Coordinates of C-alpha atoms and ligand atoms in Angstrom, one line a residue:
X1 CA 100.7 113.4 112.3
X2 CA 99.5 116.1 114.7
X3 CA 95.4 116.9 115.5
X4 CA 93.9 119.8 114.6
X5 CA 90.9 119.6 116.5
X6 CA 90.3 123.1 118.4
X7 CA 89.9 121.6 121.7
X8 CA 93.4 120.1 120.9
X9 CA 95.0 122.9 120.5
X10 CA 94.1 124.7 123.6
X11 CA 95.3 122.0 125.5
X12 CA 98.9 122.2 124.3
X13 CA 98.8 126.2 124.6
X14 CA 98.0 124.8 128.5
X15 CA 101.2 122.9 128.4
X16 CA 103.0 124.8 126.5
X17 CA 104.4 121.6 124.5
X18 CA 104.1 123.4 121.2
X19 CA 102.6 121.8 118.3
X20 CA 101.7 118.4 118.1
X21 CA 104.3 116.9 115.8
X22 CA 105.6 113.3 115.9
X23 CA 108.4 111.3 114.8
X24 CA 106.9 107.9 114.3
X25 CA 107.7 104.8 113.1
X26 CA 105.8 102.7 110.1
X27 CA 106.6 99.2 109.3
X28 CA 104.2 97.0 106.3
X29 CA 104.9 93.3 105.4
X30 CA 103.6 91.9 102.0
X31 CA 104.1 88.2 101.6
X32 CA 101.6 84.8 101.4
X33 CA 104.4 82.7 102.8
X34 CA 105.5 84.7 106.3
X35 CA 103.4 85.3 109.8
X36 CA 102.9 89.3 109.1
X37 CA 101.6 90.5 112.6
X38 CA 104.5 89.0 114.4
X39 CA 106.7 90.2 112.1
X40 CA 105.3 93.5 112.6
X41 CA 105.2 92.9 116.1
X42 CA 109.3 92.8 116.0
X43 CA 109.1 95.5 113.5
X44 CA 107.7 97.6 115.8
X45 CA 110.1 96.4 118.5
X46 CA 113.1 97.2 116.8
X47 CA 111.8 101.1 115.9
X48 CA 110.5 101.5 119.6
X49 CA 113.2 104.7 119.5
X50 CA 110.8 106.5 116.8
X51 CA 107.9 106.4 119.3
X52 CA 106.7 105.4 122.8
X53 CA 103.4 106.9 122.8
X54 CA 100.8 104.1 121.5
X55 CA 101.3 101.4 118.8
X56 CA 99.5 99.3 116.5
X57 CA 99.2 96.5 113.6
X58 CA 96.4 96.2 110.8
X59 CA 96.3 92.9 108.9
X60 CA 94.4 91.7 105.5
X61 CA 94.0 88.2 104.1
X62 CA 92.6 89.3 100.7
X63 CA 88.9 89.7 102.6
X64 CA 88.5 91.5 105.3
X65 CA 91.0 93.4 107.9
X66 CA 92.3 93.3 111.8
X67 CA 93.5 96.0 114.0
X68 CA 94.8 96.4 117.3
X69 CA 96.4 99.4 119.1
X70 CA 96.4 101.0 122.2
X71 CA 98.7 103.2 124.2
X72 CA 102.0 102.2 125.5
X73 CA 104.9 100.4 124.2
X74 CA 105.0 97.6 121.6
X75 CA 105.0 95.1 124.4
X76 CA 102.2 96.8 126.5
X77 CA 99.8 96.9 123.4
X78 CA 101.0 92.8 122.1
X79 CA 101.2 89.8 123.7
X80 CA 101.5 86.6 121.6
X81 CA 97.6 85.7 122.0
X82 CA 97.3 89.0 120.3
X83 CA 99.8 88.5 117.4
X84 CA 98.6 85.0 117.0
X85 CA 94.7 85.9 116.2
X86 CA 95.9 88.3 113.6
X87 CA 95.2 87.1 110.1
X88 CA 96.4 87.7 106.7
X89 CA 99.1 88.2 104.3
X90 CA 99.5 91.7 104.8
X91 CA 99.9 94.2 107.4
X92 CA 100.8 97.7 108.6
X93 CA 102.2 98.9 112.0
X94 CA 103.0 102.1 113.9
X95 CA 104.7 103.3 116.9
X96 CA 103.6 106.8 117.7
X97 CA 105.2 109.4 119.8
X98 CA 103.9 112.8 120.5
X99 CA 103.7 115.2 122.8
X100 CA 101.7 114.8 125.8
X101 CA 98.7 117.4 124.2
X102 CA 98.3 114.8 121.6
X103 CA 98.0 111.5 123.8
X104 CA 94.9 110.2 123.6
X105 CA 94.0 106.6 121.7
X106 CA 92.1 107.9 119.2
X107 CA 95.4 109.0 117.7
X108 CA 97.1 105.6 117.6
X109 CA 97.6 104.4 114.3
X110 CA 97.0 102.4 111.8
X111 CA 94.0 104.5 111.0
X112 CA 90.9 102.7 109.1
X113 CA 88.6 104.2 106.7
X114 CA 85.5 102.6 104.6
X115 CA 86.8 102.6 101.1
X116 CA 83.9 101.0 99.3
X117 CA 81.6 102.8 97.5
X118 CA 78.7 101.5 99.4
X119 CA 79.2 101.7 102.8
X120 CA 80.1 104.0 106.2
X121 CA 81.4 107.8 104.7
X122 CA 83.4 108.3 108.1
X123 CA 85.8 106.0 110.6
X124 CA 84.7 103.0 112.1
X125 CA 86.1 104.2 115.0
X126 CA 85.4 106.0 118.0
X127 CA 86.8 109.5 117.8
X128 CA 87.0 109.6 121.9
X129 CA 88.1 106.0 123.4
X130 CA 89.5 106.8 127.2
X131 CA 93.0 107.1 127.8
X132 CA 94.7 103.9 127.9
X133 CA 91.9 101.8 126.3
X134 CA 92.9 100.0 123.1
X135 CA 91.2 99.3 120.0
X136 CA 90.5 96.0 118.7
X137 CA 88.4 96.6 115.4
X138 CA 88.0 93.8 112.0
X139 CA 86.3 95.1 108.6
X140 CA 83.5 92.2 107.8
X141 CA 84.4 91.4 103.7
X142 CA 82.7 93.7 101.8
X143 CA 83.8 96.8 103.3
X144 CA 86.8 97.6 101.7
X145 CA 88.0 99.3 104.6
X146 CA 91.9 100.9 104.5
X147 CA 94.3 101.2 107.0
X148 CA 97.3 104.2 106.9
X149 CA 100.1 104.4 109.3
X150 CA 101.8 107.7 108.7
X151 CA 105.1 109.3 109.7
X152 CA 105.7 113.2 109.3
X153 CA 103.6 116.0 109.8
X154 CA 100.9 117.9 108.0
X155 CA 101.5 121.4 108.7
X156 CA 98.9 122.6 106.6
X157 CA 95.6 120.4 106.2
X158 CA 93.7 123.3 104.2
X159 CA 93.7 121.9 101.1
X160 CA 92.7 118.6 102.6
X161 CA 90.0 119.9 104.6
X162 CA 88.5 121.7 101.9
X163 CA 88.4 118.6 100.3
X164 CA 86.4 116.5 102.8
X165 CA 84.3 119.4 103.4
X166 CA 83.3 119.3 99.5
X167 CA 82.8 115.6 100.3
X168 CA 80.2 116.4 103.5
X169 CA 82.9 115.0 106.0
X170 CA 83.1 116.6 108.9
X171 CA 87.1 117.8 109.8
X172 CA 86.7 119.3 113.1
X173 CA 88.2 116.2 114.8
X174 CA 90.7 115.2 112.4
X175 CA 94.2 115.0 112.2
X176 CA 96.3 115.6 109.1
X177 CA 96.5 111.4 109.2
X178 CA 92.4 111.2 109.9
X179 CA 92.2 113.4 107.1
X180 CA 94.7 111.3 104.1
X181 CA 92.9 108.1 105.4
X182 CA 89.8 110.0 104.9
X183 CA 90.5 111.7 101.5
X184 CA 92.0 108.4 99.9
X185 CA 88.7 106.6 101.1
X186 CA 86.5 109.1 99.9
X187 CA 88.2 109.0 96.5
X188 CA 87.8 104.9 96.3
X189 CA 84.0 105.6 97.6
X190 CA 84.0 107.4 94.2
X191 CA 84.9 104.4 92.3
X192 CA 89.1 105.2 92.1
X193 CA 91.1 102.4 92.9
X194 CA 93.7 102.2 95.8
X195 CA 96.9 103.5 94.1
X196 CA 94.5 106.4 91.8
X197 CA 92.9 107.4 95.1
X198 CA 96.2 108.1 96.1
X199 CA 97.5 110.2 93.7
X200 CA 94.7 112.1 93.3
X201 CA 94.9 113.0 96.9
X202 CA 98.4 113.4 96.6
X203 CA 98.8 116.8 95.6
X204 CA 96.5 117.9 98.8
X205 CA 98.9 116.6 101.2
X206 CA 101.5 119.4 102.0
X207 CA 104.4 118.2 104.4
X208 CA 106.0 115.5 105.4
X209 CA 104.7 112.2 104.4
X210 CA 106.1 108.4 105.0
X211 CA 102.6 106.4 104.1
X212 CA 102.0 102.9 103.9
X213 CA 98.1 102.3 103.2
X214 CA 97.1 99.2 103.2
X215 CA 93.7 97.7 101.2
X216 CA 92.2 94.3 101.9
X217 CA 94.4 92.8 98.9
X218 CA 97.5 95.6 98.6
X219 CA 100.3 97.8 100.0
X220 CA 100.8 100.8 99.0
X221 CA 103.8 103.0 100.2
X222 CA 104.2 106.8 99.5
X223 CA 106.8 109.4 100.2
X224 CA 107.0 113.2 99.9
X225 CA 108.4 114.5 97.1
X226 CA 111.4 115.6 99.8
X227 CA 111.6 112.3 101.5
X228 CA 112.2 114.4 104.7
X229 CA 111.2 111.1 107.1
X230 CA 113.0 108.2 105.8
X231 CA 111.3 104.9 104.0
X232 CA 113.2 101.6 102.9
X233 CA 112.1 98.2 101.4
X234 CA 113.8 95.0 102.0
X235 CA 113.1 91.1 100.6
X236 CA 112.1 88.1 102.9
X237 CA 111.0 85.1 101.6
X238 CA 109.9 85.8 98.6
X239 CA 107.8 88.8 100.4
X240 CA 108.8 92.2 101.3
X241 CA 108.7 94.6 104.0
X242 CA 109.2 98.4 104.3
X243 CA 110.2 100.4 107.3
X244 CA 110.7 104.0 108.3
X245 CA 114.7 102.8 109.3
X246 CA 117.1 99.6 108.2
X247 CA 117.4 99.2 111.5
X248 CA 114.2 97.0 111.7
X249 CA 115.2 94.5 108.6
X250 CA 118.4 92.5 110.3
X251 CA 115.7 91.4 113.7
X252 CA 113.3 90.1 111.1
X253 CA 116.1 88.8 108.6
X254 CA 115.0 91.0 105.9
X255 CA 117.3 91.8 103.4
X256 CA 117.8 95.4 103.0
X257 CA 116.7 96.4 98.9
X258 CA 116.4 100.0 98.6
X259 CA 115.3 103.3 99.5
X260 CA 111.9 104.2 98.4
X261 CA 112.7 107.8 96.6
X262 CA 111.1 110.6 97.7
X263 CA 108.1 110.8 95.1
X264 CA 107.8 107.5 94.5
X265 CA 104.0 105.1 95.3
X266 CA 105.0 101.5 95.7
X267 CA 102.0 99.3 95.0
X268 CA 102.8 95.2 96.5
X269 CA 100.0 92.8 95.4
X270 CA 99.2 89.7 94.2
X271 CA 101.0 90.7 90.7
X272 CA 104.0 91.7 92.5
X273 CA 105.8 95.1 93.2
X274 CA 105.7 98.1 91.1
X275 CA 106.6 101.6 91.4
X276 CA 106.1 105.1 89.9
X277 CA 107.5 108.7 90.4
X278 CA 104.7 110.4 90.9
X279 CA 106.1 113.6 91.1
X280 CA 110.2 114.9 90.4
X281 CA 111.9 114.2 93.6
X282 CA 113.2 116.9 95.6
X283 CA 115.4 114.7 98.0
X284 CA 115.6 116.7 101.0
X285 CA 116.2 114.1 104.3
X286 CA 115.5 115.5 107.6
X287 CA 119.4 116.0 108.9
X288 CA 117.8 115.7 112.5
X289 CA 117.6 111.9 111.7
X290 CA 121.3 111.7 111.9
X291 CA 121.6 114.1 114.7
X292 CA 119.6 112.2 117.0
X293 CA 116.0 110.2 115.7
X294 CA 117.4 107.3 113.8
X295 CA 119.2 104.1 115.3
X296 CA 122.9 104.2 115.3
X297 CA 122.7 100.3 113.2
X298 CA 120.6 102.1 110.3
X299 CA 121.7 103.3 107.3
X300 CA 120.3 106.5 105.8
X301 CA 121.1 107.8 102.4
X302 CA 123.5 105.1 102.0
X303 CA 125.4 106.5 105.2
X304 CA 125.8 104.7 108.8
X305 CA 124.1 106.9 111.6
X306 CA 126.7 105.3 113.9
X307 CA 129.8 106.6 111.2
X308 CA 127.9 109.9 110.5
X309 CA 127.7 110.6 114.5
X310 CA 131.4 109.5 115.1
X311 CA 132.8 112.0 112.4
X312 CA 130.5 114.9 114.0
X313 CA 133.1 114.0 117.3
X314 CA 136.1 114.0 115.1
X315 CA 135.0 117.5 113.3
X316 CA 133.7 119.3 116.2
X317 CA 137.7 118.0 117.7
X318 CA 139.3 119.9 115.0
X319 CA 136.5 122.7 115.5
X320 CA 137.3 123.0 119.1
X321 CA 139.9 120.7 120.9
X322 CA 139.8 120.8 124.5
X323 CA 142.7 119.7 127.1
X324 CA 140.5 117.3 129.3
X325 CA 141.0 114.7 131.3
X326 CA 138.3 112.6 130.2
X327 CA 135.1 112.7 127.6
X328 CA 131.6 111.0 128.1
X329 CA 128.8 110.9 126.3
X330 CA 125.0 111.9 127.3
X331 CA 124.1 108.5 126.4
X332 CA 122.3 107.1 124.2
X333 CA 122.6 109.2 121.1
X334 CA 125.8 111.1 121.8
X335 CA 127.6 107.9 122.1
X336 CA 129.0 107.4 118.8
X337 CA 129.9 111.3 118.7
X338 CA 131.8 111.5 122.2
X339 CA 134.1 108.4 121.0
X340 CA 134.9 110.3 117.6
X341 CA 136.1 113.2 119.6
X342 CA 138.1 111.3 122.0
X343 CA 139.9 109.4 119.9
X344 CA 140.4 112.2 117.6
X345 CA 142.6 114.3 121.0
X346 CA 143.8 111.5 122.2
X347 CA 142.1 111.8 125.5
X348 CA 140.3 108.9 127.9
X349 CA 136.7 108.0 126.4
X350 CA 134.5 106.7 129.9
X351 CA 130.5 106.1 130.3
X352 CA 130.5 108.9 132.9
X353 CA 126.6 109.2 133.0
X354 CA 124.8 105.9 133.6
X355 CA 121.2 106.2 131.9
X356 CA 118.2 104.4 133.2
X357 CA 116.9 102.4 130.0
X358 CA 114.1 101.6 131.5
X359 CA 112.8 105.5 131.5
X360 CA 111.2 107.2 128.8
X361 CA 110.7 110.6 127.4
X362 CA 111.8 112.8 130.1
X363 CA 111.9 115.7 126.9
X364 CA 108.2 115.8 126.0
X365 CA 106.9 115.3 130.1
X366 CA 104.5 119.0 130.0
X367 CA 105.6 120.6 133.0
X368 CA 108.7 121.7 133.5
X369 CA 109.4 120.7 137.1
X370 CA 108.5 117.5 136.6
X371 CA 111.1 117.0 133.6
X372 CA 113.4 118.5 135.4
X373 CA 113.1 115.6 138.0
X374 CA 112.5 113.1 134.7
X375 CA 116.2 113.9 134.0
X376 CA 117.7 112.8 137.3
X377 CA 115.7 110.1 137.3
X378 CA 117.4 109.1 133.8
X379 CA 120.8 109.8 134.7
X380 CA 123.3 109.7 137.8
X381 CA 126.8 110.2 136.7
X382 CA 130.0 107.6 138.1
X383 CA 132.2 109.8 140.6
X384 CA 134.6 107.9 140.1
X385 CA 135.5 108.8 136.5
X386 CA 134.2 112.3 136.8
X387 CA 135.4 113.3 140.4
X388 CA 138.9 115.8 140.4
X389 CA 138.5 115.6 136.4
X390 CA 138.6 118.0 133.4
X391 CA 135.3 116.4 131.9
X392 CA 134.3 116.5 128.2
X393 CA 130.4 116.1 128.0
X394 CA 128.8 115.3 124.9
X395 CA 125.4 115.6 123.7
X396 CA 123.5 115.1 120.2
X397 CA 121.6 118.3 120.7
X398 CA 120.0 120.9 123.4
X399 CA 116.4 122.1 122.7
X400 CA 115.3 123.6 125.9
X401 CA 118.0 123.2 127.7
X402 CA 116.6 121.4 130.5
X403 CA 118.8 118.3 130.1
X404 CA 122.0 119.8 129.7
X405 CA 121.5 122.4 132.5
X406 CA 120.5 119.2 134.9
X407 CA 123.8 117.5 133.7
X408 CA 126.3 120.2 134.1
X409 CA 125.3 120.7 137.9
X410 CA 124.9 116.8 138.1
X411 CA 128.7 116.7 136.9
X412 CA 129.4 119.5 139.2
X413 CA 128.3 117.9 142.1
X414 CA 129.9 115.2 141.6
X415 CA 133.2 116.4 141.8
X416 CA 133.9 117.7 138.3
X417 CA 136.7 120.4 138.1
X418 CA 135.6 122.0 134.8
X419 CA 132.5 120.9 132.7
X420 CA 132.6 121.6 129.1
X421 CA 129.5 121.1 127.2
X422 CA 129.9 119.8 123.7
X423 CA 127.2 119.4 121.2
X424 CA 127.3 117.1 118.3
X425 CA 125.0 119.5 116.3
X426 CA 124.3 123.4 115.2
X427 CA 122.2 125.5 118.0
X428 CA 118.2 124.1 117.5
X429 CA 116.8 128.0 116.3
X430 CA 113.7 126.9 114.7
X431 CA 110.7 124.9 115.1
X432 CA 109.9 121.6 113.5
X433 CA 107.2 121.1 111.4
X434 CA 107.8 117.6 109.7
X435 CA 107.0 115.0 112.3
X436 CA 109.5 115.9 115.2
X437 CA 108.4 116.5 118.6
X438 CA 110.2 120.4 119.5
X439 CA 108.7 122.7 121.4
X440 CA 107.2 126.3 120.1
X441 CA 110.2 128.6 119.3
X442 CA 110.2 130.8 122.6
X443 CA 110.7 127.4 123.9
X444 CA 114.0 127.1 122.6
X445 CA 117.0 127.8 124.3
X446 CA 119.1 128.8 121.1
X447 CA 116.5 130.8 119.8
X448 CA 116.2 133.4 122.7
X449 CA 120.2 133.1 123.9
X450 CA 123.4 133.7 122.3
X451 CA 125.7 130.7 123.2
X452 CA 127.6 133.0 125.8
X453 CA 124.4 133.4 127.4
X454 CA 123.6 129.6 127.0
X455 CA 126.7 128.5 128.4
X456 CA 125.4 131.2 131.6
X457 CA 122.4 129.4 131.8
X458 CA 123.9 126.2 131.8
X459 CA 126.5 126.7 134.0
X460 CA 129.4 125.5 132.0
X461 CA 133.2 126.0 132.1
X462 CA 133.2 126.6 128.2
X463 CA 130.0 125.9 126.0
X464 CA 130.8 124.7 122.0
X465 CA 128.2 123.7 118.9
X466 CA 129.2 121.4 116.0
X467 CA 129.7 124.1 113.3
X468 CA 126.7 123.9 110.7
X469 CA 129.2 123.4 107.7
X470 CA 130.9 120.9 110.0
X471 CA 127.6 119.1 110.3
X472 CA 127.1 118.9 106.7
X473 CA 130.9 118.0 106.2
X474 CA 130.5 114.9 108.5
X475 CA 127.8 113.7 106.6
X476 CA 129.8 113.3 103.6
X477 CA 126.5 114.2 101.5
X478 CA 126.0 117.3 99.7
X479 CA 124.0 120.3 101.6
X480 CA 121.4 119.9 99.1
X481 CA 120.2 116.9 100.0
X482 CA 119.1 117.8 103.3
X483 CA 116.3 119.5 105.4
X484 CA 117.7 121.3 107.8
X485 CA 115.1 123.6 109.1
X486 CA 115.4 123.1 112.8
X487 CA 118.9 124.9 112.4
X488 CA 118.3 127.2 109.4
X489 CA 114.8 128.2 109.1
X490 CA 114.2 127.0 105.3
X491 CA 111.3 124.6 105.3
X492 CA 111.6 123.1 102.0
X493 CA 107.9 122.1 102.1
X494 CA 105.6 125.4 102.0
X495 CA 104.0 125.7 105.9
X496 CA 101.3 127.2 105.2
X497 CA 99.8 129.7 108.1
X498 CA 102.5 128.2 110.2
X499 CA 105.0 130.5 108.9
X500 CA 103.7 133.0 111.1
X501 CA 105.1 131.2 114.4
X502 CA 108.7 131.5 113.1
X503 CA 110.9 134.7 113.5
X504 CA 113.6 134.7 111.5
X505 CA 117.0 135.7 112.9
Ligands
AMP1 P1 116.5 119.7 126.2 O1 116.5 119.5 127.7 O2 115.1 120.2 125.8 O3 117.6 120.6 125.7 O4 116.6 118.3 125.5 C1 117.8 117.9 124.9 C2 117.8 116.4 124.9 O5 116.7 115.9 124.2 C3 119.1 115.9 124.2 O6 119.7 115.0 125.1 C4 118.5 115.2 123.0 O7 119.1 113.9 122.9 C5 117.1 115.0 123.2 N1 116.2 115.3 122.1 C6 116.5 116.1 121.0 N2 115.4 116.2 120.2 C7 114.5 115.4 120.7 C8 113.2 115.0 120.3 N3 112.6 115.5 119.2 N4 112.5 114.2 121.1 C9 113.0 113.7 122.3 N5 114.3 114.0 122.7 C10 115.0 114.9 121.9

């Protein structure tokens, strides 16, 4: 989701954080016979990765609805006094992550709207919370209030607006999620039941879309007709659950069902599950997901992340073998990809970089000093595997460059006799505009340097990127079935007047 409020906007042109795009993570629970909000709660815990920012869980019991959420992580928003006073049979949950433009509560998600036709046309809640606050709202029973958590990104909202402006809502403070909620509950206001509502809005919602909208008595999920942010449905006692990665299904012992298809609305009530292809698929998964967002334990398309990053290692070997002494991984991502390539030459895999798990999003901190110190503070490297060494280093991706620069003299100082930087992916040329948190195109390294004048920059003994045919090779999926924008430049979603902030090369 990103806001569009003009005040918003100035801010990040401050920061120069670029637009405010989010990889997030969604998680719903249908099912009379299981606790929802805790299994939300551990949802949410097991798709911390997709976002750091704030977090929340909705619940319904057939009659009225509950929401919490607040800033922080999962278990800075909950505590079990929390999860326990949640009540109901269904509920929605989101982790957001953003960049630091975009923090504020009023963000956080789910996101409630007045659905019935008699009561409130706009939110229940207040548009300007302070920082760090949380929310704690219920719906009394007639309200018909729904919730939306959303992953993806909007990048266009005009057709949206122009429908809430018909409508006599006031946009100016909306984000593109405000504004589905918004639309959706505008439509039930108008007599349209849940799943209607959403198709009717469906075709004014142009990007990327995960959705799960929950009413009093229903679930409802909803892709894109790309499924460029991933969406799957597993069973758990005789319920079901859906979450933006697999990943979150083993923790809760869900048993993993199925994708739900690009295209496709999922409606889970009383009367069961049933499902629609609301418009012809166009399956188009953001490649990025593999590259570095999802969990190495999830499976997307059918594929293991963890198998998908391990052949990038063994392609980029046969792309560019290096006589080394040792190879280590910029953990956490690059992990998987570092082993591939070691084992592939033959040479000594080691965890040369020690991370600090306990530190967060050094790539999103505004200023650039101050993420320059967040990547210290992240990772020291072991002399003692990298000291008098040939070193390998491997990493999912560079977007600024910041981190990799940081890690080159790191690897340096400590003792390193050559550093060659090795990156598990194509060079970033081109902004996001789907849900992921990059920076505005000036911003990124590849799209201003050539790799010579990267591995300059960087300080490197020899600089290499996974070839983008390589990439797609490693998958083992056809080139078609991806998005990959952020190394091409073709958005397969129109971007409305945000074509205008990409040069092409
Ligand atoms: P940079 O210093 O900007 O080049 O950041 C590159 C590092 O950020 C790599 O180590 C990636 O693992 C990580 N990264 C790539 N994309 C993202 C993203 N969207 N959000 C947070 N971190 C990212």
């Amino acid at each position: 989701m990103k806001d569009t409020s003009p005040r918003q906007n100035e801010m990040e042109t401050e920061v120069t954080t670029g637009q405010v795009g989010e990889k997030c993570a969604v998680f719903g629970v249908y099912g009379t016979e299981l606790e929802v909000a805790r299994l939300s709660f551990f949802g949410l815990f097991a798709l911390q990765h997709r976002g750091q920012e704030s977090s929340g869980i909705a619940t319904a019991n057939g009659e009225t609805m509950m929401v919490h959420k607040g800033m922080g992580l999962v278990s800075q928003v909950f505590n079990d006094e929390l999860i326990s006073n949640f009540k109901g049979h269904i509920a929605v949950a989101h982790n957001r992550y953003s960049t630091a433009g975009g923090s504020k509560v009023k963000h956080a998600q789910p996101m409630l709207a007045a659905g019935a036709s008699s009561l409130k046309t706009v939110s229940y809640e207040d548009p300007h919370p302070s920082l760090n606050d949380s929310v704690s709202l219920s719906s009394g029973p007639d309200d018909g209030a729904i919730a939306l958590v959303h992953n993806g990104n909007l990048p266009t909202t005009v057709a949206l607006e122009g429908f809430l402006k018909a409508r006599n809502v006031d946009t100016a403070e909306f984000s593109d999620s405000r504004m589905m909620v918004e639309a959706i509950a505008a439509r039930m206001r108008e007599g349209v039941e849940l799943p209607a509502a959403i198709k009717d809005v469906y075709p004014l919602m142009t990007g990327a879309f995960s959705l799960l909208i929950m009413s009093r008595d229903s679930l409802v999920a909803v892709r894109d007709h790309c499924g460029i942010r991933p969406l799957s449905l597993a069973k758990l006692n005789g319920g079901w659950v859906i979450a933006s990665e697999t990943c979150a299904f083993s923790p809760i012992g869900a048993e993993y069902e199925r994708d739900i298809a690009p295209g496709e609305l999922l409606v889970i009530d009383k009367d069961g599950l049933r499902s629609e292809q609301i418009v012809v698929p166009d399956p188009k998964l953001d490649i990025f997901e593999f590259v570095y967002f999802a969990r190495p334990d999830s499976q997307l398309l059918g594929k293991s992340v963890y198998e998908v990053r391990r052949n990038f290692g063994v392609q980029l070997a046969k792309e560019y073998p290096v006589e080394a002494d040792v190879v280590i991984p910029v953990p956490e991502t690059a992990i998987a990809s570092a082993i591939g390539y070691a084992e592939a030459l033959g040479i000594r895999f080691e965890m040369g970089l020690t991370k600090n798990r306990y530190i967060h999003r050094t790539f999103i901190t505004p200023e650039q000093h101050v993420r320059e110190q967040g990547v210290k503070s992240k990772l020291t490297p072991i002399k003692e595997i990298i000291s008098g060494k040939r070193v390998v280093v491997f990493d999912d991706s560079i977007v600024r460059g910041t981190t990799s620069r940081q890690i080159v003299k790191m690897l340096f100082e400590a003792g390193a006799k050559e550093v060659h930087f090795l990156v598990a992916s194509p060079p970033v040329k081109y902004p996001d505009f789907y849900g992921i948190d990059t920076p505005q195109q000036k911003n990124l390294i590849a799209a201003t340097k050539s790799v010579a004048e990267m591995r300059e920059y960087l300080g490197a003994t020899s600089l290499r990127f996974l070839s983008y045919e390589g990439m797609i090779a490693a998958t083992g999926l056809p080139e078609n079935q991806f998005c990959t924008s952020c190394f091409t430049g073709v958005y397969p979603i129109d971007i409305g007047e945000r074509a205008k902030e990409v040069v092409h090369s």
